[in-house]
Coordinates of N, CA and C in Angstrom, one line a residue:
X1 N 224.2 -29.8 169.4 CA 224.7 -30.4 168.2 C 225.4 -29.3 167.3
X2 N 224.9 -28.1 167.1 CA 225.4 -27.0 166.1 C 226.1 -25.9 167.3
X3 N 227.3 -25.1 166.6 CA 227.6 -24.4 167.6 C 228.1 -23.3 166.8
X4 N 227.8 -22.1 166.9 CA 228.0 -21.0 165.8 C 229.6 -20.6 165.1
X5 N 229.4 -20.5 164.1 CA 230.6 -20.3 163.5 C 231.4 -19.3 163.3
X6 N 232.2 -18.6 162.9 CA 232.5 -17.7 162.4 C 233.1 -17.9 160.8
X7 N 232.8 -16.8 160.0 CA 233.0 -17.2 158.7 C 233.2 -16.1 157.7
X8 N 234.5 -16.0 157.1 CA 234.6 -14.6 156.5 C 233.6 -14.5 155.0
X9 N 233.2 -13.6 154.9 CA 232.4 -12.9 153.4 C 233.6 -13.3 152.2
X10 N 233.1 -13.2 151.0 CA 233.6 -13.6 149.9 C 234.0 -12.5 149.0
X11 N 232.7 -11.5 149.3 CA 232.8 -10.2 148.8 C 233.6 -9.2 149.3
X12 N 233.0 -9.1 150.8 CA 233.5 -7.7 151.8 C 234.9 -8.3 152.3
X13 N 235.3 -9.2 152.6 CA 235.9 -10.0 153.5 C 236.3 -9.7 154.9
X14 N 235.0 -9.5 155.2 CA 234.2 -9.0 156.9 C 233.9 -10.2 157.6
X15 N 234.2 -10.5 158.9 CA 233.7 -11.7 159.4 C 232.1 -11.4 159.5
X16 N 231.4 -13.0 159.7 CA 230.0 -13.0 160.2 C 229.9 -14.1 160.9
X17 N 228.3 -14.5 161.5 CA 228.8 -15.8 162.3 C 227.6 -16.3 161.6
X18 N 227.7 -17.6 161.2 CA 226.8 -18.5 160.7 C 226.4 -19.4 162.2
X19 N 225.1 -18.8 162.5 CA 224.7 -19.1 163.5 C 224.7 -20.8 163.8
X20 N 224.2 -21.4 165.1 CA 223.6 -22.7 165.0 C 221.8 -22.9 164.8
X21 N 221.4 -21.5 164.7 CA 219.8 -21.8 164.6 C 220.3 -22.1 163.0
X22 N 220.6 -21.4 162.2 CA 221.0 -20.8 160.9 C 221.3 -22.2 160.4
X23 N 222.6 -23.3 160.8 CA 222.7 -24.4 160.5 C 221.9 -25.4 160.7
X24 N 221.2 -25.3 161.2 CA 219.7 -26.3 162.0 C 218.8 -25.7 160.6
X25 N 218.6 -24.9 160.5 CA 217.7 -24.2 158.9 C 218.3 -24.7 158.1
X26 N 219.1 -24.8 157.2 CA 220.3 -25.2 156.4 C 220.3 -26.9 156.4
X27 N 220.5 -27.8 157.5 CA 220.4 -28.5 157.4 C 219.3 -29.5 156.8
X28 N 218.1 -28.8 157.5 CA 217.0 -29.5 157.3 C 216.2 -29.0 155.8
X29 N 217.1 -28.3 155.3 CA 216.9 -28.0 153.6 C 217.6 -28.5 153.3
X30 N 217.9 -29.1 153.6 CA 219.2 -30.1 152.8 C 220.5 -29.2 152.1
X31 N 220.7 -28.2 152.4 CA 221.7 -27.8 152.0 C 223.2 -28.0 152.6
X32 N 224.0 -28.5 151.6 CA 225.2 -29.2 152.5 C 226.4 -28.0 152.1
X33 N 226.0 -27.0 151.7 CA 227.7 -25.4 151.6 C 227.4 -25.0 152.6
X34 N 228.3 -24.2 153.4 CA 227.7 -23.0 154.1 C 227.8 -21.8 153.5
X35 N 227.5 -20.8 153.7 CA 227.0 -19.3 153.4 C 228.5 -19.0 152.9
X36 N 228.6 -18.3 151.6 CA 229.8 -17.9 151.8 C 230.0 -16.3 151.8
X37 N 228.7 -15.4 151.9 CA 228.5 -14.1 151.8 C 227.9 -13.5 153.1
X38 N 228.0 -12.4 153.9 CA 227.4 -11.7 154.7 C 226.0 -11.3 154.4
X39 N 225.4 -11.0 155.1 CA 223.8 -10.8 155.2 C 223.7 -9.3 154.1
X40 N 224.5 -8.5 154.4 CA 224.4 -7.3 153.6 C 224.8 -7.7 152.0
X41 N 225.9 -8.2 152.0 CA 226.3 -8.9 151.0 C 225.3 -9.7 149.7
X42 N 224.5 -10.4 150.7 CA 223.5 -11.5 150.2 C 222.6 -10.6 149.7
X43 N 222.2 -9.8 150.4 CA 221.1 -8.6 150.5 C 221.7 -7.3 148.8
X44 N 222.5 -7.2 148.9 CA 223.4 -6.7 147.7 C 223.1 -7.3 146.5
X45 N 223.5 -8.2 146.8 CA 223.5 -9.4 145.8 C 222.1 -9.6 144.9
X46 N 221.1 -10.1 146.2 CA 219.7 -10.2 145.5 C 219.4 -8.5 144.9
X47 N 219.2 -7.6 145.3 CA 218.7 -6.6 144.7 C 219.2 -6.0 143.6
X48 N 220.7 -6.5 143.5 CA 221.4 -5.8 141.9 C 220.9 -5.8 140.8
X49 N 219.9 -6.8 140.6 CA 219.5 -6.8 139.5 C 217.7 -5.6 139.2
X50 N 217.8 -5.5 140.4 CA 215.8 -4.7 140.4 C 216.4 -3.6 140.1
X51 N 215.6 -3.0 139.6 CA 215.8 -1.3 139.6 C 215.3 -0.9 140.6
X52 N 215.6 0.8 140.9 CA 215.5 1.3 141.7 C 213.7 2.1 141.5
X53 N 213.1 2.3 142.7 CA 211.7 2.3 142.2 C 211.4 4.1 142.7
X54 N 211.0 4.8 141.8 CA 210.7 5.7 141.9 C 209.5 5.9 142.7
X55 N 210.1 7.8 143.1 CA 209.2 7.6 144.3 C 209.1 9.3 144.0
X56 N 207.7 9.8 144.3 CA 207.0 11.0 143.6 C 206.9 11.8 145.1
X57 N 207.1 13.2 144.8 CA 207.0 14.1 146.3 C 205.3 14.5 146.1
X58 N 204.8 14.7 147.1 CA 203.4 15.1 147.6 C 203.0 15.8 148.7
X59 N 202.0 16.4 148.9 CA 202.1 17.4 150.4 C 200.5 16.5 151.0
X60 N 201.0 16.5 151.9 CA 200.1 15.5 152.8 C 198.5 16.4 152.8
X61 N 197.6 15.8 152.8 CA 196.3 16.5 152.8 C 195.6 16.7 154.1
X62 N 196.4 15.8 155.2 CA 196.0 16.1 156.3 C 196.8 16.5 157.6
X63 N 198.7 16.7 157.2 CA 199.0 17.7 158.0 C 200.3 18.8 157.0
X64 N 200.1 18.8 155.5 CA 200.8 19.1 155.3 C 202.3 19.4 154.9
X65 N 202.6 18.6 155.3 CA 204.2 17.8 154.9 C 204.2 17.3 154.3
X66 N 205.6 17.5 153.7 CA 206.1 16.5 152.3 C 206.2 15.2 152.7
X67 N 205.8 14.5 151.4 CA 205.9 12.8 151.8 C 206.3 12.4 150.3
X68 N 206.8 11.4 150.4 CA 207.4 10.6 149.3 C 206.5 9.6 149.2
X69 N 206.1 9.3 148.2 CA 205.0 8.1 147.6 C 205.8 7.5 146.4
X70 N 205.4 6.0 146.2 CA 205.5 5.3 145.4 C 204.4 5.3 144.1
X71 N 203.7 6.3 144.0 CA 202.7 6.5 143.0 C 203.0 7.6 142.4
X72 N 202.1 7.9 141.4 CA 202.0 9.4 140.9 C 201.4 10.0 141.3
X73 N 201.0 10.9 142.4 CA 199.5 11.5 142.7 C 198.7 12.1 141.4
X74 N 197.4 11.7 142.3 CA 196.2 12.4 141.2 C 195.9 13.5 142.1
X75 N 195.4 14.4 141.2 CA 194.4 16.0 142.1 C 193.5 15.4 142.6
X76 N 192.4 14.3 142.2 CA 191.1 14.4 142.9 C 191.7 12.8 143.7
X77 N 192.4 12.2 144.2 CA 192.7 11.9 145.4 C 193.8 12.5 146.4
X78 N 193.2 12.3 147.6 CA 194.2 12.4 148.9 C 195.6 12.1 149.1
X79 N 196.5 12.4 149.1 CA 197.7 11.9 149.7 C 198.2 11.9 150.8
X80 N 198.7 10.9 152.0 CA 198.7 11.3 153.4 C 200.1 10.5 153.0
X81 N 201.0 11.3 154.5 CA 202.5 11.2 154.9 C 202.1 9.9 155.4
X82 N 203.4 9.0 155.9 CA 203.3 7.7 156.4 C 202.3 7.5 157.7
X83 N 203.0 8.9 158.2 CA 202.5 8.6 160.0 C 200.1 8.8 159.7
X84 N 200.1 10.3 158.7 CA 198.8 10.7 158.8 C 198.2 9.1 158.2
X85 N 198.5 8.5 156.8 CA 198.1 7.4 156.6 C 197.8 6.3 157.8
X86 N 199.2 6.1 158.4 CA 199.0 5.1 159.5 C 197.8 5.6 160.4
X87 N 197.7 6.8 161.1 CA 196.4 6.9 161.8 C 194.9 6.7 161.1
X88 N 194.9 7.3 159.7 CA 193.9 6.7 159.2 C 193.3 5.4 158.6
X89 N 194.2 4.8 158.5 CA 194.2 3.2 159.0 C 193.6 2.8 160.4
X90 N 193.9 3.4 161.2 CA 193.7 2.7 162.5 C 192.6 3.6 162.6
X91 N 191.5 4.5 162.2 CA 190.5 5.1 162.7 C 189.3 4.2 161.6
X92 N 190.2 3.2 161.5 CA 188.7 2.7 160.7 C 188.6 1.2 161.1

């Protein structure tokens, strides 16, 4: 019934394809426009308005390396890089 589209951006004026899964979603929300922005675009769009979120350097406590955190560190806790965190995650 749906067969994918192609459809230029409004912003970039880049083609994209408004898929048929995509219209099959769309329809059954009852939305009757199609898309008139690219995925980046859309993605652009929503976050313009957020601020950008600060992010604090730290040296990992268990190998060392700088890592970027979304916190402030404190002295009397740990800070672990993404990977040392992820393993300590999974050792518990």
């Amino acid at each position: 019934m749906y067969e994918d589209k192609t459809l230029i951006c409004k912003d970039c004026g880049e083609e994209f394809v408004f898929t048929a899964g995509e219209q099959e979603f769309y329809d059954s929300k009852g939305f009757v426009n199609e898309p008139q922005r690219c995925k980046a675009c859309r993605d652009a769009r929503k976050n313009a308005g957020r601020p950008e979120r600060e992010t604090f350097i730290a040296v990992c406590a268990e190998c060392g390396q700088e890592a970027k955190v979304p916190f402030k560190p404190r002295e009397d806790r740990p800070v672990y890089c993404s990977e040392c965190f992820a393993k300590k995650r999974e050792e518990q």
